Amino acid sequence: MSDPAVKAGVALLIMTVLSVAAFFLVARLRDYTSGDWDPSADGPLNLEEMRLKGDISEEEFRTIQAASRPHSADGEFEGEQDSNKESNSSE
């Protein structure tokens, strides 16, 4: 271990391992924070599961579902707005 070439080789190996570990850590963190995942995708499944287990009532389930639907600026549901556009364009 007293040879400078061995010390340099060990130091290079340690730096390589640390660099690779840091690269994978940053890549994983970027994937998590970049918004590639959709947190609302699990929402309906979790609510349905909670309702089936009896954690929430049917009324609570429907209330949460209605509140989580997206609304447009004029108060219509997004789905209704899209269907209205399609029916107007076919006329």
Short mmCIF file of N, CA and C in Angstrom, two decimals:
data_model
loop_
_atom_site.label_atom_id
_atom_site.label_comp_id
_atom_site.label_asym_id
_atom_site.label_seq_id
_atom_site.Cartn_x
_atom_site.Cartn_y
_atom_site.Cartn_z
N MET A 1 0.82 -1.19 0.00
CA MET A 1 0.00 0.00 0.00
C MET A 1 0.87 1.26 0.00
N SER A 2 2.14 1.09 0.12
CA SER A 2 3.03 2.26 0.15
C SER A 2 3.39 2.74 -1.26
N ASP A 3 3.11 1.94 -2.25
CA ASP A 3 3.43 2.32 -3.63
C ASP A 3 2.44 3.38 -4.11
N PRO A 4 2.89 4.49 -4.66
CA PRO A 4 1.99 5.56 -5.13
C PRO A 4 1.05 5.09 -6.24
N ALA A 5 1.43 4.15 -7.06
CA ALA A 5 0.57 3.66 -8.13
C ALA A 5 -0.62 2.89 -7.56
N VAL A 6 -0.39 2.13 -6.51
CA VAL A 6 -1.47 1.37 -5.86
C VAL A 6 -2.44 2.34 -5.20
N LYS A 7 -1.91 3.34 -4.51
CA LYS A 7 -2.76 4.35 -3.86
C LYS A 7 -3.61 5.09 -4.90
N ALA A 8 -3.00 5.43 -6.01
CA ALA A 8 -3.74 6.13 -7.07
C ALA A 8 -4.82 5.22 -7.66
N GLY A 9 -4.51 3.95 -7.83
CA GLY A 9 -5.49 3.01 -8.37
C GLY A 9 -6.67 2.81 -7.43
N VAL A 10 -6.40 2.68 -6.13
CA VAL A 10 -7.47 2.53 -5.14
C VAL A 10 -8.32 3.79 -5.08
N ALA A 11 -7.65 4.96 -5.10
CA ALA A 11 -8.39 6.23 -5.07
C ALA A 11 -9.27 6.36 -6.32
N LEU A 12 -8.76 5.96 -7.46
CA LEU A 12 -9.54 6.02 -8.70
C LEU A 12 -10.73 5.07 -8.64
N LEU A 13 -10.52 3.89 -8.10
CA LEU A 13 -11.61 2.93 -7.96
C LEU A 13 -12.69 3.46 -7.03
N ILE A 14 -12.28 4.04 -5.91
CA ILE A 14 -13.25 4.59 -4.96
C ILE A 14 -14.02 5.75 -5.59
N MET A 15 -13.34 6.63 -6.30
CA MET A 15 -14.01 7.75 -6.97
C MET A 15 -14.98 7.27 -8.04
N THR A 16 -14.62 6.22 -8.76
CA THR A 16 -15.51 5.67 -9.79
C THR A 16 -16.78 5.11 -9.15
N VAL A 17 -16.63 4.35 -8.09
CA VAL A 17 -17.79 3.77 -7.40
C VAL A 17 -18.69 4.87 -6.85
N LEU A 18 -18.12 5.88 -6.23
CA LEU A 18 -18.91 6.99 -5.70
C LEU A 18 -19.61 7.78 -6.81
N SER A 19 -18.93 7.96 -7.92
CA SER A 19 -19.53 8.69 -9.05
C SER A 19 -20.71 7.92 -9.63
N VAL A 20 -20.57 6.63 -9.79
CA VAL A 20 -21.67 5.80 -10.33
C VAL A 20 -22.85 5.81 -9.36
N ALA A 21 -22.58 5.68 -8.08
CA ALA A 21 -23.65 5.71 -7.08
C ALA A 21 -24.37 7.06 -7.10
N ALA A 22 -23.62 8.15 -7.19
CA ALA A 22 -24.23 9.48 -7.24
C ALA A 22 -25.06 9.65 -8.51
N PHE A 23 -24.57 9.14 -9.63
CA PHE A 23 -25.31 9.23 -10.89
C PHE A 23 -26.67 8.53 -10.78
N PHE A 24 -26.68 7.32 -10.25
CA PHE A 24 -27.94 6.58 -10.12
C PHE A 24 -28.87 7.24 -9.11
N LEU A 25 -28.34 7.80 -8.05
CA LEU A 25 -29.16 8.49 -7.06
C LEU A 25 -29.82 9.72 -7.67
N VAL A 26 -29.04 10.52 -8.40
CA VAL A 26 -29.60 11.71 -9.04
C VAL A 26 -30.61 11.33 -10.12
N ALA A 27 -30.32 10.30 -10.90
CA ALA A 27 -31.26 9.86 -11.94
C ALA A 27 -32.58 9.41 -11.33
N ARG A 28 -32.51 8.69 -10.25
CA ARG A 28 -33.74 8.21 -9.60
C ARG A 28 -34.51 9.37 -9.00
N LEU A 29 -33.82 10.32 -8.39
CA LEU A 29 -34.47 11.49 -7.83
C LEU A 29 -35.12 12.33 -8.91
N ARG A 30 -34.45 12.49 -10.04
CA ARG A 30 -35.03 13.26 -11.15
C ARG A 30 -36.30 12.60 -11.69
N ASP A 31 -36.30 11.28 -11.82
CA ASP A 31 -37.49 10.58 -12.29
C ASP A 31 -38.64 10.80 -11.33
N TYR A 32 -38.35 10.81 -10.05
CA TYR A 32 -39.40 10.96 -9.04
C TYR A 32 -39.97 12.37 -9.05
N THR A 33 -39.12 13.36 -9.20
CA THR A 33 -39.57 14.75 -9.11
C THR A 33 -39.96 15.37 -10.44
N SER A 34 -39.72 14.71 -11.55
CA SER A 34 -39.99 15.32 -12.85
C SER A 34 -41.45 15.30 -13.23
N GLY A 35 -42.28 14.61 -12.49
CA GLY A 35 -43.69 14.57 -12.81
C GLY A 35 -44.05 13.49 -13.81
N ASP A 36 -43.16 12.54 -14.04
CA ASP A 36 -43.46 11.45 -14.97
C ASP A 36 -44.54 10.52 -14.41
N TRP A 37 -44.67 10.49 -13.11
CA TRP A 37 -45.65 9.62 -12.49
C TRP A 37 -46.92 10.42 -12.21
N ASP A 38 -48.03 9.76 -12.22
CA ASP A 38 -49.32 10.40 -12.03
C ASP A 38 -49.89 9.97 -10.68
N PRO A 39 -49.87 10.84 -9.67
CA PRO A 39 -50.35 10.43 -8.37
C PRO A 39 -51.85 10.17 -8.34
N SER A 40 -52.59 10.77 -9.26
CA SER A 40 -54.04 10.57 -9.26
C SER A 40 -54.43 9.22 -9.86
N ALA A 41 -53.49 8.54 -10.49
CA ALA A 41 -53.81 7.24 -11.09
C ALA A 41 -54.19 6.21 -10.04
N ASP A 42 -53.58 6.28 -8.86
CA ASP A 42 -53.90 5.34 -7.80
C ASP A 42 -55.09 5.79 -6.97
N GLY A 43 -55.49 7.02 -7.09
CA GLY A 43 -56.57 7.56 -6.27
C GLY A 43 -57.87 6.79 -6.37
N PRO A 44 -58.44 6.64 -7.56
CA PRO A 44 -59.71 5.93 -7.66
C PRO A 44 -59.62 4.47 -7.19
N LEU A 45 -58.51 3.83 -7.46
CA LEU A 45 -58.36 2.45 -7.02
C LEU A 45 -58.32 2.37 -5.50
N ASN A 46 -57.60 3.30 -4.87
CA ASN A 46 -57.51 3.30 -3.42
C ASN A 46 -58.87 3.61 -2.79
N LEU A 47 -59.62 4.54 -3.38
CA LEU A 47 -60.94 4.85 -2.86
C LEU A 47 -61.88 3.66 -3.00
N GLU A 48 -61.82 3.02 -4.15
CA GLU A 48 -62.66 1.84 -4.37
C GLU A 48 -62.30 0.74 -3.37
N GLU A 49 -61.01 0.57 -3.14
CA GLU A 49 -60.55 -0.44 -2.18
C GLU A 49 -61.03 -0.10 -0.77
N MET A 50 -60.93 1.19 -0.41
CA MET A 50 -61.39 1.62 0.91
C MET A 50 -62.89 1.39 1.07
N ARG A 51 -63.64 1.65 0.00
CA ARG A 51 -65.09 1.44 0.06
C ARG A 51 -65.42 -0.04 0.21
N LEU A 52 -64.71 -0.88 -0.53
CA LEU A 52 -64.96 -2.31 -0.45
C LEU A 52 -64.61 -2.89 0.92
N LYS A 53 -63.57 -2.34 1.55
CA LYS A 53 -63.19 -2.80 2.89
C LYS A 53 -64.12 -2.28 3.97
N GLY A 54 -64.89 -1.24 3.64
CA GLY A 54 -65.79 -0.66 4.63
C GLY A 54 -65.18 0.51 5.38
N ASP A 55 -64.01 0.98 4.95
CA ASP A 55 -63.37 2.11 5.61
C ASP A 55 -64.14 3.41 5.37
N ILE A 56 -64.75 3.53 4.19
CA ILE A 56 -65.60 4.68 3.89
C ILE A 56 -66.93 4.18 3.39
N SER A 57 -67.97 4.98 3.61
CA SER A 57 -69.31 4.57 3.18
C SER A 57 -69.49 4.85 1.68
N GLU A 58 -70.59 4.34 1.16
CA GLU A 58 -70.91 4.55 -0.26
C GLU A 58 -71.13 6.05 -0.52
N GLU A 59 -71.78 6.73 0.43
CA GLU A 59 -72.03 8.16 0.28
C GLU A 59 -70.72 8.96 0.29
N GLU A 60 -69.81 8.60 1.18
CA GLU A 60 -68.51 9.28 1.22
C GLU A 60 -67.74 9.03 -0.08
N PHE A 61 -67.82 7.80 -0.58
CA PHE A 61 -67.14 7.46 -1.83
C PHE A 61 -67.65 8.32 -2.97
N ARG A 62 -68.98 8.44 -3.10
CA ARG A 62 -69.56 9.25 -4.17
C ARG A 62 -69.22 10.73 -4.01
N THR A 63 -69.20 11.23 -2.76
CA THR A 63 -68.86 12.63 -2.52
C THR A 63 -67.43 12.93 -2.92
N ILE A 64 -66.51 12.05 -2.55
CA ILE A 64 -65.10 12.26 -2.90
C ILE A 64 -64.91 12.16 -4.40
N GLN A 65 -65.60 11.20 -5.02
CA GLN A 65 -65.49 11.03 -6.47
C GLN A 65 -66.00 12.27 -7.20
N ALA A 66 -67.13 12.81 -6.75
CA ALA A 66 -67.69 13.99 -7.40
C ALA A 66 -66.79 15.21 -7.20
N ALA A 67 -66.18 15.33 -6.03
CA ALA A 67 -65.31 16.47 -5.76
C ALA A 67 -64.01 16.39 -6.53
N SER A 68 -63.57 15.19 -6.88
CA SER A 68 -62.29 15.04 -7.56
C SER A 68 -62.40 15.13 -9.08
N ARG A 69 -63.61 15.21 -9.61
CA ARG A 69 -63.76 15.36 -11.06
C ARG A 69 -63.33 16.75 -11.49
N PRO A 70 -62.63 16.86 -12.62
CA PRO A 70 -62.17 18.18 -13.07
C PRO A 70 -63.33 19.02 -13.61
N HIS A 71 -63.33 20.28 -13.26
CA HIS A 71 -64.34 21.22 -13.75
C HIS A 71 -63.68 22.22 -14.68
N SER A 72 -64.44 22.68 -15.66
CA SER A 72 -63.93 23.73 -16.54
C SER A 72 -64.30 25.09 -15.95
N ALA A 73 -63.91 26.16 -16.61
CA ALA A 73 -64.14 27.50 -16.09
C ALA A 73 -65.63 27.85 -16.03
N ASP A 74 -66.44 27.31 -16.94
CA ASP A 74 -67.87 27.64 -16.95
C ASP A 74 -68.71 26.69 -16.10
N GLY A 75 -68.07 25.84 -15.30
CA GLY A 75 -68.79 25.00 -14.36
C GLY A 75 -69.20 23.64 -14.88
N GLU A 76 -68.95 23.35 -16.13
CA GLU A 76 -69.29 22.04 -16.67
C GLU A 76 -68.17 21.06 -16.38
N PHE A 77 -68.53 19.79 -16.35
CA PHE A 77 -67.51 18.77 -16.25
C PHE A 77 -66.75 18.72 -17.56
N GLU A 78 -65.46 18.37 -17.48
CA GLU A 78 -64.63 18.30 -18.68
C GLU A 78 -65.23 17.35 -19.71
N GLY A 79 -65.73 16.22 -19.27
CA GLY A 79 -66.31 15.24 -20.19
C GLY A 79 -67.52 15.77 -20.90
N GLU A 80 -68.37 16.52 -20.17
CA GLU A 80 -69.56 17.11 -20.79
C GLU A 80 -69.17 18.16 -21.81
N GLN A 81 -68.14 18.93 -21.49
CA GLN A 81 -67.69 19.98 -22.40
C GLN A 81 -67.18 19.37 -23.71
N ASP A 82 -66.41 18.28 -23.60
CA ASP A 82 -65.89 17.62 -24.80
C ASP A 82 -67.02 17.07 -25.64
N SER A 83 -68.04 16.48 -25.00
CA SER A 83 -69.14 15.91 -25.78
C SER A 83 -69.97 17.02 -26.42
N ASN A 84 -70.08 18.16 -25.75
CA ASN A 84 -70.80 19.29 -26.34
C ASN A 84 -70.06 19.82 -27.56
N LYS A 85 -68.74 19.88 -27.49
CA LYS A 85 -67.96 20.33 -28.64
C LYS A 85 -68.14 19.40 -29.82
N GLU A 86 -68.15 18.09 -29.55
CA GLU A 86 -68.30 17.11 -30.63
C GLU A 86 -69.67 17.23 -31.27
N SER A 87 -70.73 17.43 -30.45
CA SER A 87 -72.06 17.52 -31.02
C SER A 87 -72.22 18.82 -31.79
N ASN A 88 -71.58 19.91 -31.35
CA ASN A 88 -71.66 21.17 -32.08
C ASN A 88 -70.89 21.10 -33.39
N SER A 89 -69.80 20.38 -33.41
CA SER A 89 -69.00 20.31 -34.63
C SER A 89 -69.65 19.42 -35.69
N SER A 90 -70.53 18.51 -35.27
CA SER A 90 -71.19 17.63 -36.22
C SER A 90 -72.40 18.28 -36.87
N GLU A 91 -72.84 19.41 -36.30
CA GLU A 91 -74.05 20.08 -36.84
C GLU A 91 -73.75 20.88 -38.06
#
